[in-house]
Tab-separated table of C-alpha atoms (C1' of nucleotides) in Angstrom:
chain	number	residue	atom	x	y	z
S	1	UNK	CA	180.115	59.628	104.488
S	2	UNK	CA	179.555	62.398	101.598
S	3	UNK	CA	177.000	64.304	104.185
S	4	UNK	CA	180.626	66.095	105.073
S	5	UNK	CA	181.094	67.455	102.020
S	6	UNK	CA	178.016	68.487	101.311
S	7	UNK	CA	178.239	70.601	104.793
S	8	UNK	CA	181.432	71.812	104.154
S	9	UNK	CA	180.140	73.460	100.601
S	10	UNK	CA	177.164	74.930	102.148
S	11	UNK	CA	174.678	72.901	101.423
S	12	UNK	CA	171.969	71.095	103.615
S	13	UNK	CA	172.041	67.582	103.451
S	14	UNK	CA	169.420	65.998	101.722
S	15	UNK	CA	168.815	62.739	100.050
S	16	UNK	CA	168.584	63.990	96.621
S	17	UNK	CA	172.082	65.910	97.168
S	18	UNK	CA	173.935	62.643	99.209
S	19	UNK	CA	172.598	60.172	96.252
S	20	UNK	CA	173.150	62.145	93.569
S	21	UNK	CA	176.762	63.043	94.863
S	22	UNK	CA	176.631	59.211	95.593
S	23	UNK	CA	176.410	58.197	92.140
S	24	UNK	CA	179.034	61.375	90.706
S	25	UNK	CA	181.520	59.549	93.477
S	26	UNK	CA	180.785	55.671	92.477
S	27	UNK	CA	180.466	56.111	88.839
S	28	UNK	CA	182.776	53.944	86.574
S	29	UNK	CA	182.601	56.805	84.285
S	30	UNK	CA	183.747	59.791	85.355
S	31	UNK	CA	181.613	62.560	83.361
S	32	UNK	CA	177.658	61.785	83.114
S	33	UNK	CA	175.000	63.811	81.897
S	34	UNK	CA	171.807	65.257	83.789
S	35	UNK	CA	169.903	61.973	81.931
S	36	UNK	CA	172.271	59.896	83.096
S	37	UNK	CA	172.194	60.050	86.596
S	38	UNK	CA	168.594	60.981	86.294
S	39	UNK	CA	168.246	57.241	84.952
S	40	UNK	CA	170.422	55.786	87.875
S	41	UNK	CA	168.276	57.578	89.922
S	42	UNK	CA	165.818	55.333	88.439
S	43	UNK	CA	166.938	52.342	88.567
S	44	UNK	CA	167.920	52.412	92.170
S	45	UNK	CA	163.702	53.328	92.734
S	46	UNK	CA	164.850	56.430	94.201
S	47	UNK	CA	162.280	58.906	93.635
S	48	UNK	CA	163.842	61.771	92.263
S	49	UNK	CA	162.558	64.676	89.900
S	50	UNK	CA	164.984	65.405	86.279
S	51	UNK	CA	164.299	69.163	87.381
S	52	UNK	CA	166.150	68.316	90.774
S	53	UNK	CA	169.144	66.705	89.169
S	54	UNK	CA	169.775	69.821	87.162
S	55	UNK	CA	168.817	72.265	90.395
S	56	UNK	CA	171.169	70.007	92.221
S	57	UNK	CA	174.103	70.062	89.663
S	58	UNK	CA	174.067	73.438	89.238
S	59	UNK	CA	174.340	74.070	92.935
S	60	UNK	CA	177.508	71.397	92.581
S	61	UNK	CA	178.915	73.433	89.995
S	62	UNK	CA	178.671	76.893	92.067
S	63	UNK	CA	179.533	75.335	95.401
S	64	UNK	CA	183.069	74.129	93.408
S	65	UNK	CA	182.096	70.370	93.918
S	66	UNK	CA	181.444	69.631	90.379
S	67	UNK	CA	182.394	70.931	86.809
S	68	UNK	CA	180.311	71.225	84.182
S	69	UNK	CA	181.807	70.608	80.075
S	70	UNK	CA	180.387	71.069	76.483
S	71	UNK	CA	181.821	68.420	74.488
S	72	UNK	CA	181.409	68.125	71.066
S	73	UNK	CA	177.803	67.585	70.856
S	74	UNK	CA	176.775	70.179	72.908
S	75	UNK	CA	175.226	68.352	75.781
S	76	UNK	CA	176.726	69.490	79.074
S	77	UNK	CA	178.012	66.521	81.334
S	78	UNK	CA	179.405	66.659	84.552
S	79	UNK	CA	182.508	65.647	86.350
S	80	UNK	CA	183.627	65.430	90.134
S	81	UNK	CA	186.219	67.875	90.827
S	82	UNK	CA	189.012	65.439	92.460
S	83	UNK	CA	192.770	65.949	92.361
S	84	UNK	CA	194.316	68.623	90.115
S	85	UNK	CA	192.715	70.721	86.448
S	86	UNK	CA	193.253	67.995	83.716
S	87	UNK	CA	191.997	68.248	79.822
S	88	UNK	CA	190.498	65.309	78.062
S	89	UNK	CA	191.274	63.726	75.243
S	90	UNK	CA	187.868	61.726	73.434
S	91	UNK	CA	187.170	58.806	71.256
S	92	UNK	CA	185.030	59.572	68.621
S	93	UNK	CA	183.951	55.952	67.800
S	94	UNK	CA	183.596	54.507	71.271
S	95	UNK	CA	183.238	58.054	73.444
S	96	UNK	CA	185.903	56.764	75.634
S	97	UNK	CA	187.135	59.807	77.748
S	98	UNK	CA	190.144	59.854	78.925
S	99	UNK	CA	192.516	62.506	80.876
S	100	UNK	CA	195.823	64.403	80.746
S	101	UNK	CA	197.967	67.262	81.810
S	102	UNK	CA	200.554	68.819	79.917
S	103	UNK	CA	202.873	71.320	81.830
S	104	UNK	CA	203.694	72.555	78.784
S	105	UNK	CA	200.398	73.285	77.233
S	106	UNK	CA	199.188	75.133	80.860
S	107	UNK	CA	202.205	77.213	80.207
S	108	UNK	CA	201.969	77.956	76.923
S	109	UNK	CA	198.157	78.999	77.289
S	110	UNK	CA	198.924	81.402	80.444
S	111	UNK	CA	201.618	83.400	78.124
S	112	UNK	CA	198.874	83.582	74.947
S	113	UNK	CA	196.652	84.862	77.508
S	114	UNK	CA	199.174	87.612	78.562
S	115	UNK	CA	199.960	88.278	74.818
S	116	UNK	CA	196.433	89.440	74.063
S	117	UNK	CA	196.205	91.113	77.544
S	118	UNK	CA	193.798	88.801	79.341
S	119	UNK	CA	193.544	87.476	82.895
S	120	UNK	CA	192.954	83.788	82.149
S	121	UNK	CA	190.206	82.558	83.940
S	122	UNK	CA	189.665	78.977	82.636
S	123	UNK	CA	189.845	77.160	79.627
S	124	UNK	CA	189.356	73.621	77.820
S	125	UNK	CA	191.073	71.929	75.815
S	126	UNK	CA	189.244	68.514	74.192
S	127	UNK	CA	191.357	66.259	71.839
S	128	UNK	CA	189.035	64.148	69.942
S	129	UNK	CA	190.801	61.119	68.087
S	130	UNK	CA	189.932	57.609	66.900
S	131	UNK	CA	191.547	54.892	70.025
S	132	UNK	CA	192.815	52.133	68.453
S	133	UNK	CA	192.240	49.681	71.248
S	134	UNK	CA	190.807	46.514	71.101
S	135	UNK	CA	188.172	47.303	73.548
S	136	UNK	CA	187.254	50.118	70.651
S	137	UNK	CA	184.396	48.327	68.543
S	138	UNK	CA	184.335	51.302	66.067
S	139	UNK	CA	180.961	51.794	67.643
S	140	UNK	CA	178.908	54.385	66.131
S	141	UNK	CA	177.524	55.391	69.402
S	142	UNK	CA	179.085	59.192	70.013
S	143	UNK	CA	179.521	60.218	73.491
S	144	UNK	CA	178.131	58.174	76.915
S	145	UNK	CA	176.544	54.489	77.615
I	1	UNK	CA	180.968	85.778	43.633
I	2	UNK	CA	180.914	82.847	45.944
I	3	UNK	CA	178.653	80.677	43.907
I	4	UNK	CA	182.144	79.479	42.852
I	5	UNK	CA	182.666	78.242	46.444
I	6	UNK	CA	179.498	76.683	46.723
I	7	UNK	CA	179.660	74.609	43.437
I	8	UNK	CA	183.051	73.580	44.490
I	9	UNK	CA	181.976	72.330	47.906
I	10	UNK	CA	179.160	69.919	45.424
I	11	UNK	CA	176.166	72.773	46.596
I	12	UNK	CA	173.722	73.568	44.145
I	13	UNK	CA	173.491	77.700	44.242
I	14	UNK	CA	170.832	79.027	45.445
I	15	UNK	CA	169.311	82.227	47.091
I	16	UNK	CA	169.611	81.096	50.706
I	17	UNK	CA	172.772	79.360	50.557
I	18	UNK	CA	174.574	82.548	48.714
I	19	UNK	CA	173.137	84.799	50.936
I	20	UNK	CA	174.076	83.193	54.362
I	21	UNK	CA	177.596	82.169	52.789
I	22	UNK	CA	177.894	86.336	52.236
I	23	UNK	CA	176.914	87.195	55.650
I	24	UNK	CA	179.286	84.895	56.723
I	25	UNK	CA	181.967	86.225	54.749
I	26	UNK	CA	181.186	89.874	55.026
I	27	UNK	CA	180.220	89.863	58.881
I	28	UNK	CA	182.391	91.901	61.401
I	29	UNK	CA	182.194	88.749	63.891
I	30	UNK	CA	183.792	86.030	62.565
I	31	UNK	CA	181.312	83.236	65.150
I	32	UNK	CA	177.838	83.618	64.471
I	33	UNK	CA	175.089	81.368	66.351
I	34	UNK	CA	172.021	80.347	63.637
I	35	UNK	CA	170.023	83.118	65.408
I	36	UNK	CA	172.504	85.963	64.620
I	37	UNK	CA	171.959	84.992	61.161
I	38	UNK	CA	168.724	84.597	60.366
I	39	UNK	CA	168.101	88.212	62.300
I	40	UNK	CA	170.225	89.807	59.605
I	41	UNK	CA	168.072	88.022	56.964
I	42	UNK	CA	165.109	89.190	58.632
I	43	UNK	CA	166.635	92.851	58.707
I	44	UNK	CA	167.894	92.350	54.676
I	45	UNK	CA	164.303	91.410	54.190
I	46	UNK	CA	165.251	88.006	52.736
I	47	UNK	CA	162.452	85.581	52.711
I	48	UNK	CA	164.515	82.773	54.477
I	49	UNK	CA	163.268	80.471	57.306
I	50	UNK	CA	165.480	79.304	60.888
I	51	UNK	CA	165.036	76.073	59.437
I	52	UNK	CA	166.957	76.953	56.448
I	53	UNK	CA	169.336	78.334	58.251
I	54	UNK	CA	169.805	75.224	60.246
I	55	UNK	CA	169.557	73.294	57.085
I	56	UNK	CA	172.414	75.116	55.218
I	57	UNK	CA	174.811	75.570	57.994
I	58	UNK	CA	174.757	71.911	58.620
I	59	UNK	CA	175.383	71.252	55.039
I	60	UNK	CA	178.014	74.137	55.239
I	61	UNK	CA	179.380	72.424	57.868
I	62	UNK	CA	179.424	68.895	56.672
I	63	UNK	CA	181.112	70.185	53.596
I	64	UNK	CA	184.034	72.222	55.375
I	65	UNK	CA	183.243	75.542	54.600
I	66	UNK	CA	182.601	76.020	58.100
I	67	UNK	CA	183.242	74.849	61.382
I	68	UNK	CA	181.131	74.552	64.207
I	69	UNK	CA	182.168	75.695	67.595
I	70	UNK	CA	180.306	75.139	71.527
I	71	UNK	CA	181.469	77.603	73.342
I	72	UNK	CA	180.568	77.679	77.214
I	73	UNK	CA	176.916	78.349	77.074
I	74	UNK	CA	176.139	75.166	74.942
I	75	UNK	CA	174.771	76.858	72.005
I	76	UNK	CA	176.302	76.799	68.632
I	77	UNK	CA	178.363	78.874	66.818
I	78	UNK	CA	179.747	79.007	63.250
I	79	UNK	CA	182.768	80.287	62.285
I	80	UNK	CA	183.683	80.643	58.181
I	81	UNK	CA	186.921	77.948	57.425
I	82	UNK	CA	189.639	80.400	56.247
I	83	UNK	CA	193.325	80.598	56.699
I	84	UNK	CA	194.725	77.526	58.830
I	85	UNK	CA	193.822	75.825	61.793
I	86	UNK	CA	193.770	78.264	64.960
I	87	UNK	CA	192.424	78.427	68.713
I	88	UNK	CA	190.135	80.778	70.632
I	89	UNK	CA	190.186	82.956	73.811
I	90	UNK	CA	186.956	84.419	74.575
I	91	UNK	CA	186.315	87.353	77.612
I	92	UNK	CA	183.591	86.596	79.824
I	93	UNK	CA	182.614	90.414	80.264
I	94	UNK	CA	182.444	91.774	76.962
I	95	UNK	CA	181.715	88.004	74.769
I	96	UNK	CA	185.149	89.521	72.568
I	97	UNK	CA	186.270	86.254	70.874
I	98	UNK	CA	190.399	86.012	69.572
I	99	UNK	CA	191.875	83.557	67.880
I	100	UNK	CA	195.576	82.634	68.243
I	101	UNK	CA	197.684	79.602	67.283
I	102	UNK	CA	200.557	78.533	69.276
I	103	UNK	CA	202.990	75.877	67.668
I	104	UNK	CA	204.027	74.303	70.641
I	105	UNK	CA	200.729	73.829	72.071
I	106	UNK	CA	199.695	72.055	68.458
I	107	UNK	CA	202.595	69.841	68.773
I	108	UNK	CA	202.177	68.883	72.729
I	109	UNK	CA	198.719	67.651	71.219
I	110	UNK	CA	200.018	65.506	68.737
I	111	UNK	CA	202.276	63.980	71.304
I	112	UNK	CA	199.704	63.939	73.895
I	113	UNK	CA	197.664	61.568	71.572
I	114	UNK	CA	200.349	59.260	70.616
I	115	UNK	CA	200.934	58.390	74.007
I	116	UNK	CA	197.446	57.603	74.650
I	117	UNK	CA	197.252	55.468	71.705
I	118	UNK	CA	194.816	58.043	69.931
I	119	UNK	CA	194.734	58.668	66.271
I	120	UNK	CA	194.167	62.573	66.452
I	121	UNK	CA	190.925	64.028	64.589
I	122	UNK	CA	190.461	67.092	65.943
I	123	UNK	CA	190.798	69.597	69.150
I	124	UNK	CA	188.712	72.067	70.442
I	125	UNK	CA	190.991	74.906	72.772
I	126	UNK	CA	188.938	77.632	74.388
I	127	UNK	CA	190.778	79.783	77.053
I	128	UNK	CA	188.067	81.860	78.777
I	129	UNK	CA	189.211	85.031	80.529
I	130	UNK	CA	188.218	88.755	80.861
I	131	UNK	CA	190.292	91.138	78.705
I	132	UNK	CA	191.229	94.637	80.437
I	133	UNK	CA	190.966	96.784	77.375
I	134	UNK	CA	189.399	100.125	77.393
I	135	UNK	CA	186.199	98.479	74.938
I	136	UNK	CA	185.205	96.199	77.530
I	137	UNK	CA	182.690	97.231	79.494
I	138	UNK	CA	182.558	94.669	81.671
I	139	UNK	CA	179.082	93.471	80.476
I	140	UNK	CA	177.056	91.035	81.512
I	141	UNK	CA	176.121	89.799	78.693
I	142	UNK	CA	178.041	87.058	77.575
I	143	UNK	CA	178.651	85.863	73.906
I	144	UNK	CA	177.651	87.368	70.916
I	145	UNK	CA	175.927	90.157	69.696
K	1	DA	C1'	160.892	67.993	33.783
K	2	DT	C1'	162.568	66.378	38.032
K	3	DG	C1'	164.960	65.901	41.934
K	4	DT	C1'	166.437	68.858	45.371
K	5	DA	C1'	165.784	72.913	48.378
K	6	DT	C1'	162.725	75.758	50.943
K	7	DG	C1'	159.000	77.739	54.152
K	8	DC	C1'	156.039	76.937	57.575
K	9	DA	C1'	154.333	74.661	61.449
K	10	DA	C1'	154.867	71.126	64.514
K	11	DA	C1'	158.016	67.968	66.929
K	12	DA	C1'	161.935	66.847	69.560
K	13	DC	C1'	165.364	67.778	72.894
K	14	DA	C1'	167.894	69.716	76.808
K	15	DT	C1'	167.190	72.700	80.417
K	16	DT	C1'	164.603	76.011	83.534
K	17	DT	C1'	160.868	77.728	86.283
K	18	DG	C1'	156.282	78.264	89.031
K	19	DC	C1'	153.991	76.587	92.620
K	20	DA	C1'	152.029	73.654	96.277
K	21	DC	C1'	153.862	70.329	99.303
K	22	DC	C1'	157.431	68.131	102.079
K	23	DT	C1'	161.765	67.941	105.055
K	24	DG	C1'	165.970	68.882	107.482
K	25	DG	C1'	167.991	71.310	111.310
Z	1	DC	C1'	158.443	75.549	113.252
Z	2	DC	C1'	160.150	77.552	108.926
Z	3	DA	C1'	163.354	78.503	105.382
Z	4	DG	C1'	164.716	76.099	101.973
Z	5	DG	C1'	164.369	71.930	99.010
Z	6	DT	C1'	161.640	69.008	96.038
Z	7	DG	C1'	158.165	66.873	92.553
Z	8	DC	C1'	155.409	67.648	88.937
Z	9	DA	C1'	153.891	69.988	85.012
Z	10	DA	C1'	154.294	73.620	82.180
Z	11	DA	C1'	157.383	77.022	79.959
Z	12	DT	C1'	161.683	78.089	77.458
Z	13	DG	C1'	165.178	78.166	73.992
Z	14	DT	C1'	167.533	75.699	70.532
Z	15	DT	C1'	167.651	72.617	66.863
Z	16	DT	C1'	165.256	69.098	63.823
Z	17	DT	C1'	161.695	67.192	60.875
Z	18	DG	C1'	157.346	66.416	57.849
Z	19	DC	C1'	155.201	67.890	54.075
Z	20	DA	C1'	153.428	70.643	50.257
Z	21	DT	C1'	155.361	74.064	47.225
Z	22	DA	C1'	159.026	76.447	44.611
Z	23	DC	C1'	163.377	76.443	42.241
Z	24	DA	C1'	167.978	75.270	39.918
Z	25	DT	C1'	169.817	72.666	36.265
DNA sequence: ATGTATGCAAAACATTTGCACCTGG
DNA sequence: CCAGGTGCAAATGTTTTGCATACAT
């Protein structure tokens, strides 16, 4: 039961927070935009304002549950924060998003930091390519659904 | 005189698109949003619309004389395409961007891709951080200007 | 001339906010 | 009960578009 988490960041537990959290936990996709869980919302009849799903993601992002990204098109989508900092790495036909970690990068980016004399705070790192897959119908369809 | 440029990108010359290619050239910040520039047409007392703006840096854009960048905030900035390829690091007190390249983490990319099956296009590699120099004021304000 | 580029105003988006009402602890 | 959360509608800020006019070639 999510209601835990939600306590444990601070947060009361309300319905808009467990279902919203719901669908950021269930999704098949792992990042999803303000519209699209505002649509799931939808769908499952739940009656739930657009202007809540932002209030409530923002509160995600500040209470650490949640992190928010700008990909290419400049539409911020959001992504649960569970296991370790990973970059991703996008498709640009099918928006396919997938995820990595490179030791070597992460190092490499803490000692340009130093070089220019900053304290590295965050960063990200998007690699967008074409998948040759199969599944990949060369779509023309950018980013998500 | 950059009409040159503009011919060669396949840009018929005129007033608007000289005049933002020059403030692009000649501007002390290298990443201006479409705001940034129109205010210094406004103060140059150029007779040039946002929408222009919009208009030419998309063209500008779409014929690689610039490059467009989201940095955290989600709006846009432009950046003029000279020298080689290269990465940013940005400080979240003063809005100071740097640019850096780092071999290694260029090639970790490339193998990064491969091994997810991903023809590479692009990347996008922001490190955000705050920069302990003397100039930094440790503003709030956050990107440009 | 003539097709393209521009200015202006209005539209289209994504996101935020004000306010009266509702809800969780 | 009461602070805080929520829905709705309206405001905001950025970017795009429609259309009549102006301009480069």
């Amino acid at each position: 039961m999510e209601g835990n988490d939600l306590r444990k960041a601070g947060l009361k537990v309300t319905l808009p927070r467990v279902k919203i959290l719901d669908i950021l936990e269930k999704s098949g996709t792992r990042h999803l935009s303000a519209e699209d869980i505002y649509r799931r919302l939808v769908d499952l009849k739940e009656d739930i304002g657009l202007a809540t799903v932002y209030r409530v993601l923002t509160q995600f992002e500040a209470a650490g549950l949640i992190t928010r990204h700008h990909f290419a098109d400049g539409m911020a989508v959001f992504e649960l924060n569970a296991g370790p900092h990973h970059d991703h790495i996008l498709c640009l036909d099918c928006g396919r998003v997938e995820e990595f970690v490179d030791s070597g990068i992460e190092e490499r980016q803490t000692a340009v930091a130093e070089r220019h004399g900053f304290a590295i705070s965050d960063h990200a790192l998007v690699i967008y390519g074409h998948c040759r897959k199969a599944q990949c119908p060369h779509r023309s369809a950018p980013t998500h659904e």
